[in-house]
Amino acid sequence: MASSQSEIVVNGLKLSVYGLAEYKRLPENTPVAVMFALHGRLQNKSKMDTIAQVLCSLNNVQRQQQQRHLLVVTFDHANHGSRLTDKKANFSWKEGKHENPTHAIDMYSMVRAGATSVSELIDVLEYHLFGATCRPVQCWGCIGFSMGGHSTFFAAANGKPKPTKKKKKRPHL
């Protein structure tokens, strides 16, 4: 059974969120995890649909084991898919009849932009997904292929742990 796919806009990015409708039907205290799935060069977020569906299918197994519900989030990298503004910047130095003398810096900036987008989304996505209830995401993850894999590496290497609210312990009487 295919997982739901919701489209939302956050920080100016069009996101596809897989598994959100199913999560909203679960008890309010159900823990949640979010996995970003990042596409490769010359692709778009729809290329990650199959992997997002496979990852969300794990929710059927995990639900029986009382584990976190997994949501998968995809978006188009800078200058890809719905964000394409300069097709030439996506090509390598020589690719068929195409030449891009600024390939290295173009790729570096797109890879860094993908990592930055993940970091910025981690800061605000809970509110956009859950509104006023703002259920905390217990675990964040990121996977990617090709260019998306490089962005994943940068996001992990430069990431800062998200601060969590500490509950005050009450003394036992």
PDB file of C-alpha atoms in Angstrom:
ATOM      1  CA  MET A   1       0.000   0.000   0.000  1.00  0.00           C
ATOM      2  CA  ALA A   2       1.428   3.374  -1.020  1.00  0.00           C
ATOM      3  CA  SER A   3       2.050   5.993   1.634  1.00  0.00           C
ATOM      4  CA  SER A   4       0.433   9.399   1.418  1.00  0.00           C
ATOM      5  CA  GLN A   5       2.311  12.253  -0.220  1.00  0.00           C
ATOM      6  CA  SER A   6       1.575  15.772   1.013  1.00  0.00           C
ATOM      7  CA  GLU A   7       2.882  18.917  -0.649  1.00  0.00           C
ATOM      8  CA  ILE A   8       3.811  21.844   1.605  1.00  0.00           C
ATOM      9  CA  VAL A   9       5.952  24.954   1.180  1.00  0.00           C
ATOM     10  CA  VAL A  10       8.523  25.774   3.866  1.00  0.00           C
ATOM     11  CA  ASN A  11      11.215  28.458   3.609  1.00  0.00           C
ATOM     12  CA  GLY A  12      10.217  28.917  -0.033  1.00  0.00           C
ATOM     13  CA  LEU A  13      10.879  25.245  -0.805  1.00  0.00           C
ATOM     14  CA  LYS A  14       8.198  22.968  -2.219  1.00  0.00           C
ATOM     15  CA  LEU A  15       8.417  19.833  -0.086  1.00  0.00           C
ATOM     16  CA  SER A  16       6.905  16.409  -0.608  1.00  0.00           C
ATOM     17  CA  VAL A  17       6.213  14.766   2.747  1.00  0.00           C
ATOM     18  CA  TYR A  18       5.537  11.035   2.662  1.00  0.00           C
ATOM     19  CA  GLY A  19       3.601   9.296   5.436  1.00  0.00           C
ATOM     20  CA  LEU A  20       2.164  12.432   7.071  1.00  0.00           C
ATOM     21  CA  ALA A  21      -1.527  11.573   6.633  1.00  0.00           C
ATOM     22  CA  GLU A  22      -0.933   8.165   8.224  1.00  0.00           C
ATOM     23  CA  TYR A  23       0.944   9.748  11.123  1.00  0.00           C
ATOM     24  CA  LYS A  24      -1.844  12.218  11.847  1.00  0.00           C
ATOM     25  CA  ARG A  25      -4.228   9.266  12.321  1.00  0.00           C
ATOM     26  CA  LEU A  26      -2.020   7.723  15.027  1.00  0.00           C
ATOM     27  CA  PRO A  27      -2.331   8.466  18.759  1.00  0.00           C
ATOM     28  CA  GLU A  28      -0.981  11.910  19.656  1.00  0.00           C
ATOM     29  CA  ASN A  29       1.951  10.588  21.670  1.00  0.00           C
ATOM     30  CA  THR A  30       3.316   8.442  18.806  1.00  0.00           C
ATOM     31  CA  PRO A  31       7.018   9.232  18.354  1.00  0.00           C
ATOM     32  CA  VAL A  32       8.115  10.460  14.936  1.00  0.00           C
ATOM     33  CA  ALA A  33      11.332  10.539  12.904  1.00  0.00           C
ATOM     34  CA  VAL A  34      12.039  12.499   9.718  1.00  0.00           C
ATOM     35  CA  MET A  35      14.322  11.361   6.899  1.00  0.00           C
ATOM     36  CA  PHE A  36      15.338  13.772   4.136  1.00  0.00           C
ATOM     37  CA  ALA A  37      15.877  12.013   0.784  1.00  0.00           C
ATOM     38  CA  LEU A  38      18.016  14.072  -1.606  1.00  0.00           C
ATOM     39  CA  HIS A  39      18.197  13.479  -5.367  1.00  0.00           C
ATOM     40  CA  GLY A  40      21.217  13.508  -7.662  1.00  0.00           C
ATOM     41  CA  ARG A  41      22.470  15.932 -10.296  1.00  0.00           C
ATOM     42  CA  LEU A  42      20.203  16.453 -13.320  1.00  0.00           C
ATOM     43  CA  GLN A  43      17.271  14.921 -11.409  1.00  0.00           C
ATOM     44  CA  ASN A  44      14.432  16.261  -9.258  1.00  0.00           C
ATOM     45  CA  LYS A  45      12.590  15.321  -6.083  1.00  0.00           C
ATOM     46  CA  SER A  46      10.249  12.936  -7.928  1.00  0.00           C
ATOM     47  CA  LYS A  47      13.242  10.619  -8.510  1.00  0.00           C
ATOM     48  CA  MET A  48      13.176   9.947  -4.755  1.00  0.00           C
ATOM     49  CA  ASP A  49       9.536   8.778  -4.776  1.00  0.00           C
ATOM     50  CA  THR A  50      10.364   5.062  -4.858  1.00  0.00           C
ATOM     51  CA  ILE A  51      12.884   5.229  -2.007  1.00  0.00           C
ATOM     52  CA  ALA A  52      10.475   7.395   0.018  1.00  0.00           C
ATOM     53  CA  GLN A  53       7.702   4.828  -0.454  1.00  0.00           C
ATOM     54  CA  VAL A  54       9.999   1.939   0.499  1.00  0.00           C
ATOM     55  CA  LEU A  55      11.165   3.749   3.637  1.00  0.00           C
ATOM     56  CA  CYS A  56       7.588   4.579   4.637  1.00  0.00           C
ATOM     57  CA  SER A  57       6.563   0.953   4.128  1.00  0.00           C
ATOM     58  CA  LEU A  58       8.734   0.215   7.176  1.00  0.00           C
ATOM     59  CA  ASN A  59       6.074   1.998   9.240  1.00  0.00           C
ATOM     60  CA  ASN A  60       3.825  -1.047   8.814  1.00  0.00           C
ATOM     61  CA  VAL A  61       6.486  -3.246  10.419  1.00  0.00           C
ATOM     62  CA  GLN A  62       7.515  -0.692  13.048  1.00  0.00           C
ATOM     63  CA  ARG A  63       3.955  -0.024  14.148  1.00  0.00           C
ATOM     64  CA  GLN A  64       3.736  -3.587  15.394  1.00  0.00           C
ATOM     65  CA  GLN A  65       6.939  -3.025  17.380  1.00  0.00           C
ATOM     66  CA  GLN A  66       5.881   0.354  18.875  1.00  0.00           C
ATOM     67  CA  GLN A  67       8.695   2.225  17.097  1.00  0.00           C
ATOM     68  CA  ARG A  68       8.813   5.754  15.715  1.00  0.00           C
ATOM     69  CA  HIS A  69       6.695   6.588  12.685  1.00  0.00           C
ATOM     70  CA  LEU A  70       8.946   7.608   9.797  1.00  0.00           C
ATOM     71  CA  LEU A  71       8.186  10.589   7.572  1.00  0.00           C
ATOM     72  CA  VAL A  72      10.259  11.120   4.424  1.00  0.00           C
ATOM     73  CA  VAL A  73      10.805  14.617   3.014  1.00  0.00           C
ATOM     74  CA  THR A  74      12.037  15.433  -0.495  1.00  0.00           C
ATOM     75  CA  PHE A  75      12.704  18.740  -2.245  1.00  0.00           C
ATOM     76  CA  ASP A  76      14.345  19.964  -5.440  1.00  0.00           C
ATOM     77  CA  HIS A  77      17.989  20.978  -5.096  1.00  0.00           C
ATOM     78  CA  ALA A  78      18.972  24.487  -6.140  1.00  0.00           C
ATOM     79  CA  ASN A  79      18.776  24.863  -9.935  1.00  0.00           C
ATOM     80  CA  HIS A  80      16.961  21.521 -10.330  1.00  0.00           C
ATOM     81  CA  GLY A  81      13.337  20.558 -10.961  1.00  0.00           C
ATOM     82  CA  SER A  82      10.940  23.366 -10.062  1.00  0.00           C
ATOM     83  CA  ARG A  83      13.932  25.548  -9.074  1.00  0.00           C
ATOM     84  CA  LEU A  84      15.734  25.321 -12.432  1.00  0.00           C
ATOM     85  CA  THR A  85      16.978  28.705 -13.649  1.00  0.00           C
ATOM     86  CA  ASP A  86      20.202  27.916 -15.570  1.00  0.00           C
ATOM     87  CA  LYS A  87      20.357  24.460 -17.137  1.00  0.00           C
ATOM     88  CA  LYS A  88      23.977  24.982 -18.255  1.00  0.00           C
ATOM     89  CA  ALA A  89      25.160  25.272 -14.630  1.00  0.00           C
ATOM     90  CA  ASN A  90      24.087  21.661 -13.984  1.00  0.00           C
ATOM     91  CA  PHE A  91      26.380  20.155 -16.626  1.00  0.00           C
ATOM     92  CA  SER A  92      29.964  19.023 -16.022  1.00  0.00           C
ATOM     93  CA  TRP A  93      33.000  20.566 -17.732  1.00  0.00           C
ATOM     94  CA  LYS A  94      32.268  18.678 -20.956  1.00  0.00           C
ATOM     95  CA  GLU A  95      29.118  16.637 -21.192  1.00  0.00           C
ATOM     96  CA  GLY A  96      28.151  15.722 -24.733  1.00  0.00           C
ATOM     97  CA  LYS A  97      27.795  18.996 -26.626  1.00  0.00           C
ATOM     98  CA  HIS A  98      27.583  20.992 -23.375  1.00  0.00           C
ATOM     99  CA  GLU A  99      30.488  22.784 -21.703  1.00  0.00           C
ATOM    100  CA  ASN A 100      30.466  24.376 -18.272  1.00  0.00           C
ATOM    101  CA  PRO A 101      33.733  26.090 -17.311  1.00  0.00           C
ATOM    102  CA  THR A 102      32.338  26.864 -13.830  1.00  0.00           C
ATOM    103  CA  HIS A 103      31.281  23.282 -13.087  1.00  0.00           C
ATOM    104  CA  ALA A 104      33.289  22.914  -9.857  1.00  0.00           C
ATOM    105  CA  ILE A 105      31.942  26.025  -8.156  1.00  0.00           C
ATOM    106  CA  ASP A 106      28.438  25.406  -9.525  1.00  0.00           C
ATOM    107  CA  MET A 107      28.383  21.911  -8.029  1.00  0.00           C
ATOM    108  CA  TYR A 108      29.933  23.034  -4.756  1.00  0.00           C
ATOM    109  CA  SER A 109      27.332  25.760  -4.304  1.00  0.00           C
ATOM    110  CA  MET A 110      24.445  23.399  -5.122  1.00  0.00           C
ATOM    111  CA  VAL A 111      25.772  20.751  -2.726  1.00  0.00           C
ATOM    112  CA  ARG A 112      26.223  23.312   0.065  1.00  0.00           C
ATOM    113  CA  ALA A 113      22.778  24.802  -0.627  1.00  0.00           C
ATOM    114  CA  GLY A 114      21.200  21.352  -0.246  1.00  0.00           C
ATOM    115  CA  ALA A 115      22.932  20.831   3.097  1.00  0.00           C
ATOM    116  CA  THR A 116      21.932  24.306   4.271  1.00  0.00           C
ATOM    117  CA  SER A 117      18.317  23.653   3.273  1.00  0.00           C
ATOM    118  CA  VAL A 118      18.272  20.473   5.369  1.00  0.00           C
ATOM    119  CA  SER A 119      19.697  22.346   8.360  1.00  0.00           C
ATOM    120  CA  GLU A 120      17.196  25.194   8.022  1.00  0.00           C
ATOM    121  CA  LEU A 121      14.283  22.782   7.623  1.00  0.00           C
ATOM    122  CA  ILE A 122      15.269  20.957  10.808  1.00  0.00           C
ATOM    123  CA  ASP A 123      14.875  24.269  12.641  1.00  0.00           C
ATOM    124  CA  VAL A 124      11.271  24.888  11.535  1.00  0.00           C
ATOM    125  CA  LEU A 125       9.716  21.778   9.992  1.00  0.00           C
ATOM    126  CA  GLU A 126       7.997  20.510  13.155  1.00  0.00           C
ATOM    127  CA  TYR A 127       5.727  23.557  13.259  1.00  0.00           C
ATOM    128  CA  HIS A 128       4.828  23.256   9.574  1.00  0.00           C
ATOM    129  CA  LEU A 129       4.037  19.554   9.926  1.00  0.00           C
ATOM    130  CA  PHE A 130       2.177  19.567  13.224  1.00  0.00           C
ATOM    131  CA  GLY A 131       1.012  23.147  13.791  1.00  0.00           C
ATOM    132  CA  ALA A 132       0.188  24.218  17.323  1.00  0.00           C
ATOM    133  CA  THR A 133       0.673  20.716  18.741  1.00  0.00           C
ATOM    134  CA  CYS A 134       4.290  20.929  17.522  1.00  0.00           C
ATOM    135  CA  ARG A 135       5.110  17.307  18.299  1.00  0.00           C
ATOM    136  CA  PRO A 136       8.874  17.002  18.617  1.00  0.00           C
ATOM    137  CA  VAL A 137      10.738  14.956  16.047  1.00  0.00           C
ATOM    138  CA  GLN A 138      12.784  12.420  18.000  1.00  0.00           C
ATOM    139  CA  CYS A 139      15.242  11.555  15.268  1.00  0.00           C
ATOM    140  CA  TRP A 140      16.397  13.302  12.071  1.00  0.00           C
ATOM    141  CA  GLY A 141      18.102  11.551   9.174  1.00  0.00           C
ATOM    142  CA  CYS A 142      19.297  12.282   5.661  1.00  0.00           C
ATOM    143  CA  ILE A 143      20.096  10.078   2.687  1.00  0.00           C
ATOM    144  CA  GLY A 144      21.070  11.041  -0.815  1.00  0.00           C
ATOM    145  CA  PHE A 145      22.414   9.793  -4.095  1.00  0.00           C
ATOM    146  CA  SER A 146      25.224  11.377  -6.100  1.00  0.00           C
ATOM    147  CA  MET A 147      24.939  15.152  -5.538  1.00  0.00           C
ATOM    148  CA  GLY A 148      22.337  14.451  -2.847  1.00  0.00           C
ATOM    149  CA  GLY A 149      24.833  12.145  -1.142  1.00  0.00           C
ATOM    150  CA  HIS A 150      27.384  14.951  -1.027  1.00  0.00           C
ATOM    151  CA  SER A 151      24.765  17.288   0.464  1.00  0.00           C
ATOM    152  CA  THR A 152      23.947  14.596   3.014  1.00  0.00           C
ATOM    153  CA  PHE A 153      27.615  14.392   4.007  1.00  0.00           C
ATOM    154  CA  PHE A 154      27.858  18.184   4.428  1.00  0.00           C
ATOM    155  CA  ALA A 155      24.609  18.295   6.406  1.00  0.00           C
ATOM    156  CA  ALA A 156      25.917  15.619   8.777  1.00  0.00           C
ATOM    157  CA  ALA A 157      29.438  17.046   9.054  1.00  0.00           C
ATOM    158  CA  ASN A 158      28.297  20.599   9.719  1.00  0.00           C
ATOM    159  CA  GLY A 159      25.132  19.864  11.618  1.00  0.00           C
ATOM    160  CA  LYS A 160      24.551  21.054  15.123  1.00  0.00           C
ATOM    161  CA  PRO A 161      22.453  18.994  17.479  1.00  0.00           C
ATOM    162  CA  LYS A 162      19.012  20.499  17.808  1.00  0.00           C
ATOM    163  CA  PRO A 163      18.417  21.719  21.360  1.00  0.00           C
ATOM    164  CA  THR A 164      15.787  19.763  23.206  1.00  0.00           C
ATOM    165  CA  LYS A 165      13.672  20.919  26.090  1.00  0.00           C
ATOM    166  CA  LYS A 166      14.698  19.296  29.316  1.00  0.00           C
ATOM    167  CA  LYS A 167      11.962  18.309  31.683  1.00  0.00           C
ATOM    168  CA  LYS A 168      12.493  19.244  35.280  1.00  0.00           C
ATOM    169  CA  LYS A 169      12.543  16.281  37.572  1.00  0.00           C
ATOM    170  CA  ARG A 170      10.161  16.548  40.444  1.00  0.00           C
ATOM    171  CA  PRO A 171      11.387  15.294  43.783  1.00  0.00           C
ATOM    172  CA  HIS A 172       9.641  12.216  45.074  1.00  0.00           C
ATOM    173  CA  LEU A 173       7.721  12.766  48.279  1.00  0.00           C
TER     174      LEU A 173
END
